[in-house]
Structure formats: C-alpha cells, structure tokens
PDB file of C-alpha atoms in Angstrom:
ATOM      1  CA  MET A 137       9.463  94.761  -4.153  1.00  0.00           C
ATOM      2  CA  PHE A 138       7.644  93.732  -0.975  1.00  0.00           C
ATOM      3  CA  PHE A 139       4.510  92.933  -2.938  1.00  0.00           C
ATOM      4  CA  VAL A 140       6.352  90.972  -5.503  1.00  0.00           C
ATOM      5  CA  ALA A 141       8.151  88.868  -2.787  1.00  0.00           C
ATOM      6  CA  GLY A 142       4.901  88.463  -0.971  1.00  0.00           C
ATOM      7  CA  ALA A 143       3.286  87.222  -4.104  1.00  0.00           C
ATOM      8  CA  ARG A 144       6.116  84.782  -4.714  1.00  0.00           C
ATOM      9  CA  ASN A 145       5.921  83.537  -1.109  1.00  0.00           C
ATOM     10  CA  THR A 146       2.134  83.009  -1.475  1.00  0.00           C
ATOM     11  CA  THR A 147       2.619  81.232  -4.761  1.00  0.00           C
ATOM     12  CA  GLY A 148       5.399  78.969  -3.318  1.00  0.00           C
ATOM     13  CA  SER A 149       3.277  78.235  -0.154  1.00  0.00           C
ATOM     14  CA  GLY A 150       0.287  77.337  -2.370  1.00  0.00           C
ATOM     15  CA  ARG A 151       2.366  74.978  -4.413  1.00  0.00           C
ATOM     16  CA  GLY A 152       3.727  73.371  -1.270  1.00  0.00           C
ATOM     17  CA  ASN A 153       0.237  72.827   0.109  1.00  0.00           C
ATOM     18  CA  GLU A 154      -0.722  71.246  -3.217  1.00  0.00           C
ATOM     19  CA  ARG A 155       2.206  68.894  -3.057  1.00  0.00           C
ATOM     20  CA  ARG A 156       1.442  67.962   0.555  1.00  0.00           C
ATOM     21  CA  LEU A 157      -2.236  67.325  -0.502  1.00  0.00           C
ATOM     22  CA  ILE A 158      -1.175  65.251  -3.472  1.00  0.00           C
ATOM     23  CA  TYR A 159       1.323  63.297  -1.324  1.00  0.00           C
ATOM     24  CA  GLN A 160      -1.186  62.757   1.394  1.00  0.00           C
ATOM     25  CA  LYS A 161      -3.731  61.456  -1.175  1.00  0.00           C
ATOM     26  CA  PHE A 162      -1.112  59.073  -2.594  1.00  0.00           C
ATOM     27  CA  ARG A 163      -0.322  57.939   0.879  1.00  0.00           C
ATOM     28  CA  GLU A 164      -3.920  57.409   1.797  1.00  0.00           C
ATOM     29  CA  VAL A 165      -4.363  55.363  -1.424  1.00  0.00           C
ATOM     30  CA  ASP A 166      -1.244  53.365  -0.630  1.00  0.00           C
ATOM     31  CA  ILE A 167      -2.456  52.643   2.964  1.00  0.00           C
ATOM     32  CA  LEU A 168      -5.913  51.709   1.628  1.00  0.00           C
ATOM     33  CA  ASP A 169      -4.333  49.278  -0.887  1.00  0.00           C
ATOM     34  CA  LYS A 170      -2.242  47.730   1.933  1.00  0.00           C
ATOM     35  CA  LYS A 171      -5.326  47.332   4.029  1.00  0.00           C
ATOM     36  CA  LYS A 172      -7.202  45.720   1.167  1.00  0.00           C
ATOM     37  CA  THR A 173      -4.259  43.409   0.539  1.00  0.00           C
ATOM     38  CA  VAL A 174      -4.076  42.408   4.225  1.00  0.00           C
ATOM     39  CA  THR A 175      -7.813  41.864   4.334  1.00  0.00           C
ATOM     40  CA  ALA A 176      -7.603  39.696   1.157  1.00  0.00           C
ATOM     41  CA  LEU A 177      -4.671  37.690   2.455  1.00  0.00           C
ATOM     42  CA  LYS A 178      -6.215  36.961   5.808  1.00  0.00           C
ATOM     43  CA  PRO A 179      -8.938  34.494   4.650  1.00  0.00           C
ATOM     44  CA  GLY A 180      -6.339  32.853   2.324  1.00  0.00           C
ATOM     45  CA  GLU A 181      -3.968  32.366   5.196  1.00  0.00           C
ATOM     46  CA  ASP A 182      -6.630  30.916   7.352  1.00  0.00           C
ATOM     47  CA  ARG A 183      -7.691  28.545   4.528  1.00  0.00           C
ATOM     48  CA  ALA A 184      -4.074  27.418   4.074  1.00  0.00           C
ATOM     49  CA  ILE A 185      -3.672  26.755   7.777  1.00  0.00           C
ATOM     50  CA  LEU A 186      -6.912  24.698   7.825  1.00  0.00           C
ATOM     51  CA  LEU A 187      -5.663  22.824   4.774  1.00  0.00           C
ATOM     52  CA  GLY A 188      -2.353  22.024   6.523  1.00  0.00           C
ATOM     53  CA  LEU A 189      -4.137  20.951   9.677  1.00  0.00           C
ATOM     54  CA  GLY A 190      -6.488  18.808   7.676  1.00  0.00           C
ATOM     55  CA  MET A 191      -3.545  17.087   5.964  1.00  0.00           C
ATOM     56  CA  ILE A 192      -1.779  16.418   9.334  1.00  0.00           C
ATOM     57  CA  LEU A 193      -5.001  15.031  10.854  1.00  0.00           C
ATOM     58  CA  SER A 194      -5.617  12.761   7.809  1.00  0.00           C
ATOM     59  CA  SER A 195      -2.025  11.486   7.867  1.00  0.00           C
ATOM     60  CA  VAL A 196      -2.341  10.673  11.633  1.00  0.00           C
ATOM     61  CA  MET A 197      -5.585   8.718  10.968  1.00  0.00           C
ATOM     62  CA  MET A 198      -3.820   6.860   8.134  1.00  0.00           C
ATOM     63  CA  TYR A 199      -0.955   6.015  10.428  1.00  0.00           C
ATOM     64  CA  PHE A 200      -3.439   4.629  13.007  1.00  0.00           C
ATOM     65  CA  VAL A 201      -5.226   2.471  10.413  1.00  0.00           C
ATOM     66  CA  LEU A 202      -1.976   1.169   8.973  1.00  0.00           C
ATOM     67  CA  GLY A 203      -0.644   0.545  12.509  1.00  0.00           C
ATOM     68  CA  ILE A 204      -3.477  -1.734  13.436  1.00  0.00           C
ATOM     69  CA  THR A 205      -3.605  -3.624  10.116  1.00  0.00           C
ATOM     70  CA  ILE A 206      -0.405  -3.804   8.087  1.00  0.00           C
ATOM     71  CA  LEU A 207       2.229  -2.944  10.693  1.00  0.00           C
ATOM     72  CA  ARG A 208       0.714  -5.252  13.198  1.00  0.00           C
ATOM     73  CA  SER A 209       0.639  -8.243  10.750  1.00  0.00           C
ATOM     74  CA  TYR A 210       4.210  -7.338   9.727  1.00  0.00           C
ATOM     75  CA  THR A 211       5.564  -7.253  13.289  1.00  0.00           C
ATOM     76  CA  ASP A 212       3.596 -10.436  14.400  1.00  0.00           C
ATOM     77  CA  SER A 213       4.878 -12.504  11.558  1.00  0.00           C
ATOM     78  CA  VAL A 214       7.481 -15.097  12.536  1.00  0.00           C
ATOM     79  CA  TRP A 215       8.707 -15.767   8.992  1.00  0.00           C
ATOM     80  CA  THR A 216      11.356 -13.043   8.910  1.00  0.00           C
ATOM     81  CA  GLU A 217      14.316 -14.756   7.346  1.00  0.00           C
ATOM     82  CA  GLU A 218      14.597 -15.154   3.642  1.00  0.00           C
ATOM     83  CA  GLY A 219      16.221 -18.157   2.209  1.00  0.00           C
ATOM     84  CA  VAL A 220      16.217 -20.563  -0.798  1.00  0.00           C
ATOM     85  CA  CYS A 221      13.931 -23.553  -0.763  1.00  0.00           C
ATOM     86  CA  ILE A 222      14.547 -26.633  -2.955  1.00  0.00           C
ATOM     87  CA  VAL A 223      11.287 -28.367  -4.013  1.00  0.00           C
ATOM     88  CA  LEU A 224      11.375 -32.011  -2.969  1.00  0.00           C
ATOM     89  CA  ASN A 225       7.866 -33.015  -3.688  1.00  0.00           C
ATOM     90  CA  SER A 226       4.729 -31.378  -5.177  1.00  0.00           C
ATOM     91  CA  THR A 227       1.698 -33.519  -5.417  1.00  0.00           C
ATOM     92  CA  VAL A 228      -2.076 -33.218  -5.297  1.00  0.00           C
ATOM     93  CA  THR A 229      -3.264 -35.389  -2.434  1.00  0.00           C
ATOM     94  CA  ALA A 230      -6.972 -34.944  -2.053  1.00  0.00           C
ATOM     95  CA  ASP A 231     -10.024 -32.852  -2.841  1.00  0.00           C
ATOM     96  CA  MET A 232     -11.156 -30.333  -0.259  1.00  0.00           C
ATOM     97  CA  ASN A 233     -14.726 -29.191   0.179  1.00  0.00           C
ATOM     98  CA  CYS A 234     -15.528 -25.507  -0.027  1.00  0.00           C
ATOM     99  CA  SER A 235     -18.749 -23.350  -0.332  1.00  0.00           C
ATOM    100  CA  TYR A 236     -19.514 -20.496  -2.583  1.00  0.00           C
ATOM    101  CA  SER A 237     -22.331 -17.986  -2.702  1.00  0.00           C
ATOM    102  CA  CYS A 238     -25.048 -18.478  -5.327  1.00  0.00           C
ATOM    103  CA  GLY A 239     -27.223 -15.502  -4.235  1.00  0.00           C
ATOM    104  CA  SER A 240     -28.892 -14.186  -1.193  1.00  0.00           C
ATOM    105  CA  ASP A 241     -28.830 -16.748   1.611  1.00  0.00           C
ATOM    106  CA  CYS A 242     -27.753 -19.321  -0.961  1.00  0.00           C
ATOM    107  CA  TRP A 243     -24.594 -21.449  -0.590  1.00  0.00           C
ATOM    108  CA  ARG A 244     -23.397 -24.384  -2.546  1.00  0.00           C
ATOM    109  CA  ILE A 245     -20.699 -26.938  -2.126  1.00  0.00           C
ATOM    110  CA  SER A 246     -17.752 -27.249  -4.479  1.00  0.00           C
ATOM    111  CA  LYS A 247     -14.273 -28.782  -4.288  1.00  0.00           C
ATOM    112  CA  TYR A 248     -10.627 -27.750  -4.888  1.00  0.00           C
ATOM    113  CA  PRO A 249      -7.514 -30.055  -4.973  1.00  0.00           C
ATOM    114  CA  CYS A 250      -5.220 -29.834  -2.081  1.00  0.00           C
ATOM    115  CA  LEU A 251      -1.640 -29.344  -3.244  1.00  0.00           C
ATOM    116  CA  GLN A 252       1.129 -30.315  -0.826  1.00  0.00           C
ATOM    117  CA  VAL A 253       4.582 -29.018  -1.397  1.00  0.00           C
ATOM    118  CA  TYR A 254       7.672 -30.138   0.638  1.00  0.00           C
ATOM    119  CA  VAL A 255      10.929 -28.279   0.431  1.00  0.00           C
ATOM    120  CA  SER A 256      14.452 -28.201   1.928  1.00  0.00           C
ATOM    121  CA  VAL A 257      15.540 -24.918   3.325  1.00  0.00           C
ATOM    122  CA  ASN A 258      18.967 -23.722   2.381  1.00  0.00           C
ATOM    123  CA  ASN A 259      20.174 -27.156   1.717  1.00  0.00           C
ATOM    124  CA  THR A 260      20.206 -27.904   5.473  1.00  0.00           C
ATOM    125  CA  GLY A 261      18.367 -31.140   5.073  1.00  0.00           C
ATOM    126  CA  ARG A 262      15.422 -29.745   7.115  1.00  0.00           C
ATOM    127  CA  VAL A 263      12.218 -30.703   5.297  1.00  0.00           C
ATOM    128  CA  SER A 264       9.344 -28.235   5.645  1.00  0.00           C
ATOM    129  CA  ARG A 265       5.930 -27.812   4.148  1.00  0.00           C
ATOM    130  CA  LEU A 266       5.580 -24.830   1.810  1.00  0.00           C
ATOM    131  CA  SER A 267       2.583 -22.448   2.062  1.00  0.00           C
ATOM    132  CA  HIS A 268       1.756 -19.681  -0.380  1.00  0.00           C
ATOM    133  CA  ASN A 269       1.449 -16.869   2.307  1.00  0.00           C
ATOM    134  CA  GLU A 270       0.124 -16.237   5.824  1.00  0.00           C
ATOM    135  CA  GLU A 271      -3.534 -16.391   4.816  1.00  0.00           C
ATOM    136  CA  THR A 272      -3.071 -19.747   3.214  1.00  0.00           C
ATOM    137  CA  GLN A 273      -1.289 -20.952   6.428  1.00  0.00           C
ATOM    138  CA  ASP A 274      -4.167 -19.737   8.579  1.00  0.00           C
ATOM    139  CA  ALA A 275      -6.894 -21.180   6.255  1.00  0.00           C
ATOM    140  CA  SER A 276      -5.259 -24.615   5.790  1.00  0.00           C
ATOM    141  CA  SER A 277      -2.385 -26.282   7.582  1.00  0.00           C
ATOM    142  CA  GLU A 278      -1.939 -28.870   4.784  1.00  0.00           C
ATOM    143  CA  CYS A 279      -2.508 -27.254   1.461  1.00  0.00           C
ATOM    144  CA  PHE A 280      -0.040 -25.015  -0.391  1.00  0.00           C
ATOM    145  CA  HIS A 281      -2.719 -22.736  -1.821  1.00  0.00           C
ATOM    146  CA  VAL A 282      -6.438 -22.256  -1.055  1.00  0.00           C
ATOM    147  CA  PRO A 283      -8.122 -20.820  -4.111  1.00  0.00           C
ATOM    148  CA  ARG A 284     -11.386 -18.913  -4.135  1.00  0.00           C
ATOM    149  CA  CYS A 285     -14.215 -21.351  -4.168  1.00  0.00           C
ATOM    150  CA  GLN A 286     -15.880 -21.587  -7.591  1.00  0.00           C
ATOM    151  CA  LYS A 287     -18.691 -23.419  -9.226  1.00  0.00           C
ATOM    152  CA  ASP A 288     -16.288 -24.749 -11.949  1.00  0.00           C
ATOM    153  CA  SER A 289     -14.175 -27.050  -9.938  1.00  0.00           C
ATOM    154  CA  ALA A 290     -12.464 -28.425 -13.120  1.00  0.00           C
ATOM    155  CA  ALA A 291     -10.968 -24.915 -13.815  1.00  0.00           C
ATOM    156  CA  VAL A 292      -9.677 -24.791 -10.286  1.00  0.00           C
ATOM    157  CA  HIS A 293      -8.180 -28.254 -10.616  1.00  0.00           C
ATOM    158  CA  ASP A 294      -6.298 -27.239 -13.739  1.00  0.00           C
ATOM    159  CA  MET A 295      -4.905 -24.149 -12.038  1.00  0.00           C
ATOM    160  CA  ILE A 296      -3.635 -26.125  -9.072  1.00  0.00           C
ATOM    161  CA  VAL A 297      -1.983 -28.728 -11.385  1.00  0.00           C
ATOM    162  CA  ASN A 298      -0.421 -25.899 -13.361  1.00  0.00           C
ATOM    163  CA  ILE A 299       1.087 -24.516 -10.138  1.00  0.00           C
ATOM    164  CA  SER A 300       2.363 -27.962  -9.200  1.00  0.00           C
ATOM    165  CA  GLU A 301       4.051 -28.435 -12.563  1.00  0.00           C
ATOM    166  CA  ARG A 302       5.703 -24.987 -12.372  1.00  0.00           C
ATOM    167  CA  LEU A 303       7.146 -25.712  -8.957  1.00  0.00           C
ATOM    168  CA  LYS A 304       8.540 -29.051 -10.189  1.00  0.00           C
ATOM    169  CA  MET A 305      10.218 -27.282 -13.188  1.00  0.00           C
ATOM    170  CA  THR A 306      11.591 -24.425 -11.009  1.00  0.00           C
ATOM    171  CA  ARG A 307      13.051 -26.636  -8.264  1.00  0.00           C
ATOM    172  CA  GLN A 308      14.549 -23.669  -6.416  1.00  0.00           C
ATOM    173  CA  VAL A 309      12.354 -20.862  -5.124  1.00  0.00           C
ATOM    174  CA  PRO A 310      12.921 -17.959  -2.607  1.00  0.00           C
ATOM    175  CA  CYS A 311      11.085 -18.610   0.653  1.00  0.00           C
ATOM    176  CA  TYR A 312      10.660 -17.146   4.158  1.00  0.00           C
ATOM    177  CA  TYR A 313      11.245 -19.292   7.300  1.00  0.00           C
ATOM    178  CA  ASP A 314      11.087 -18.922  11.056  1.00  0.00           C
ATOM    179  CA  PRO A 315      14.737 -18.592  12.251  1.00  0.00           C
ATOM    180  CA  SER A 316      13.689 -19.896  15.762  1.00  0.00           C
ATOM    181  CA  GLU A 317      12.278 -23.024  14.054  1.00  0.00           C
ATOM    182  CA  GLN A 318       9.145 -22.916  16.183  1.00  0.00           C
ATOM    183  CA  ARG A 319       7.028 -22.978  12.919  1.00  0.00           C
ATOM    184  CA  GLU A 320       7.904 -25.884  10.610  1.00  0.00           C
ATOM    185  CA  THR A 321       6.017 -24.296   7.677  1.00  0.00           C
ATOM    186  CA  VAL A 322       7.762 -21.894   5.338  1.00  0.00           C
ATOM    187  CA  LEU A 323       6.181 -19.312   3.095  1.00  0.00           C
ATOM    188  CA  LEU A 324       6.665 -18.649  -0.583  1.00  0.00           C
ATOM    189  CA  ILE A 325       5.770 -14.971  -0.161  1.00  0.00           C
ATOM    190  CA  ARG A 326       4.784 -12.634   2.640  1.00  0.00           C
ATOM    191  CA  LEU A 327       1.745 -10.509   2.404  1.00  0.00           C
ATOM    192  CA  TYR A 328       3.481  -7.552   4.010  1.00  0.00           C
ATOM    193  CA  ASP A 329       7.212  -7.415   3.459  1.00  0.00           C
ATOM    194  CA  GLN A 330       9.518  -4.469   4.047  1.00  0.00           C
ATOM    195  CA  SER A 331       8.901  -3.001   0.623  1.00  0.00           C
ATOM    196  CA  PHE A 332       5.176  -3.094   1.056  1.00  0.00           C
ATOM    197  CA  VAL A 333       5.351  -1.512   4.470  1.00  0.00           C
ATOM    198  CA  PHE A 334       7.639   1.262   3.159  1.00  0.00           C
ATOM    199  CA  HIS A 335       5.324   2.156   0.274  1.00  0.00           C
ATOM    200  CA  SER A 336       2.327   2.087   2.585  1.00  0.00           C
ATOM    201  CA  LEU A 337       3.944   4.520   5.020  1.00  0.00           C
ATOM    202  CA  LEU A 338       5.285   6.806   2.168  1.00  0.00           C
ATOM    203  CA  TRP A 339       2.016   8.542   1.324  1.00  0.00           C
ATOM    204  CA  PRO A 340       0.876   9.397   4.870  1.00  0.00           C
ATOM    205  CA  SER A 341       4.445  10.651   5.547  1.00  0.00           C
ATOM    206  CA  CYS A 342       4.351  12.923   2.506  1.00  0.00           C
ATOM    207  CA  THR A 343       0.883  14.151   3.574  1.00  0.00           C
ATOM    208  CA  LEU A 344       2.225  14.942   7.074  1.00  0.00           C
ATOM    209  CA  THR A 345       5.305  16.753   5.654  1.00  0.00           C
ATOM    210  CA  GLY A 346       3.227  18.657   3.165  1.00  0.00           C
ATOM    211  CA  GLY A 347       0.764  19.869   5.897  1.00  0.00           C
ATOM    212  CA  ALA A 348       3.549  20.892   8.232  1.00  0.00           C
ATOM    213  CA  LEU A 349       5.256  22.831   5.416  1.00  0.00           C
ATOM    214  CA  ILE A 350       2.092  24.638   4.447  1.00  0.00           C
ATOM    215  CA  ILE A 351       1.577  25.876   8.102  1.00  0.00           C
ATOM    216  CA  MET A 352       5.282  26.813   8.450  1.00  0.00           C
ATOM    217  CA  MET A 353       5.123  28.864   5.222  1.00  0.00           C
ATOM    218  CA  VAL A 354       2.044  30.721   6.277  1.00  0.00           C
ATOM    219  CA  LYS A 355       3.591  31.461   9.683  1.00  0.00           C
ATOM    220  CA  LEU A 356       6.753  32.601   8.060  1.00  0.00           C
ATOM    221  CA  THR A 357       4.830  34.890   5.711  1.00  0.00           C
ATOM    222  CA  GLN A 358       2.948  36.431   8.637  1.00  0.00           C
ATOM    223  CA  TYR A 359       6.197  37.025  10.551  1.00  0.00           C
ATOM    224  CA  LEU A 360       7.786  38.632   7.607  1.00  0.00           C
ATOM    225  CA  SER A 361       4.765  40.896   6.994  1.00  0.00           C
ATOM    226  CA  ARG A 362       4.844  42.095  10.595  1.00  0.00           C
ATOM    227  CA  LEU A 363       8.630  42.689  10.355  1.00  0.00           C
ATOM    228  CA  CYS A 364       8.155  44.803   7.220  1.00  0.00           C
ATOM    229  CA  GLU A 365       5.428  46.827   8.935  1.00  0.00           C
ATOM    230  CA  GLU A 366       7.728  47.529  11.909  1.00  0.00           C
ATOM    231  CA  ILE A 367      10.622  48.577   9.679  1.00  0.00           C
ATOM    232  CA  LEU A 368       8.263  50.989   7.696  1.00  0.00           C
ATOM    233  CA  LYS A 369       7.039  52.525  10.979  1.00  0.00           C
ATOM    234  CA  ILE A 370      10.653  53.124  12.097  1.00  0.00           C
ATOM    235  CA  GLN A 371      11.582  54.650   8.708  1.00  0.00           C
ATOM    236  CA  ARG A 372       8.521  57.025   8.912  1.00  0.00           C
TER     237      ARG A 372
END
C-alpha cells in the first residue's frame, strides 16, 4: 500500500510540475507579447504626439499670418455700418492713364474710363461717393472701380459702361459707411467682412483643436495603460 501511495504521489507531483511549467511558459509568452505590444505602441505614440504638436504649431503660425493681414485690415476699416444706398448719379467722367507689363522691363500706357457714382445713404439726404471696396478707395479717390490695366482699352470701357448701366437699373444697393462720418466715401462691398474673417479663422481653429485632441488621447491611453498594469500587479 505504501508503494502504491508513493507512486500515486510521485505521479501527482509530476503532473503538478508539468502544469506549473506549462502555466509558466504561457505566462512568459503572455509577458513577451505584452512587451512586444508596448514596444510597438511606443513609436506610434511618439509619432502621434509629434503630429499633434505639428498641427498646433501650424495653427499658431496661421493665426499669426491672419492676424497681420486679414484681421488687421478688418479692424482698421472704418466702414463698419451696413446700410442702403440709393444711386443718384452714375456717369463716366474722364479717361485715366494706366500702365501694363508687356514683358521683362517693358511697360506700356493704356487707359480706362473713370466711373463716378454718387449715392444717398439710408435716405438721409447725405450725398456720398460710392467706391467698390477698400483697395479701390486707396487706389483712386475719384473712380468707383479701378480695373486691371489691359492693352485692349475698348474692352475695359465696355465693362465700365456695363457696370454703370446696372447701377442705374438697380437704384438701391447695400453699402457700408463710416458711422462717425469722418470718411465721406461709402463702399459697395468690404474685402474682409465678418463672414470672411470667420471662415478664415475656422480652419486654423479646427487644426488647433485636432492637434490638442490627438495629444490628449495619447496621454489618456498611456494613463489607462499604466493603470491596467498596476491593477494586474495588485491582482497577482
């Protein structure tokens, strides 16, 4: 009976050792897989963080460029109030000289008609001269529109006359004026209105938000990974 019991104990001990060895091998394989996963995720996390930082940096640069160009022009503009202008007079007064490029170090003289448009703002009786936009106002203090100088002056003349006829037929047009009345000129359109500024700032804002979210997701993933490792150590 002793030999039989000893043989059974030896057999059971051998099986227990085999189970431990098998469990240990599985555990070593599991740990190795986890290490491989962590090693594979580490470069991916670094690349994701660099991507997020790059997106944030590019959005900041875009904000800087927009701030010194569009936003500065928008804030410096005095034509902030929108009203209704009634066209009183729209006539071509004279021909203005301009120059166009005909090649390297070659410039030639052409002409364009000067269209003058006078309007009444909001039926107040105040007569003002109408300009197309801020660039036209800076280029010419007399003409409604300054077209690009071309060799074919007749085509430019026809275009200006067409604009004049449309203004006469429309009679009422939306316009922008200076509420402080320091500038007598009113504008037909603004180069940079609120809608344009909003759409200009939309893309850098999306880029900034996307970069910040990428970095936050990577940091959250790292935190959850460390938390899971600590829980597994406690359970073991």
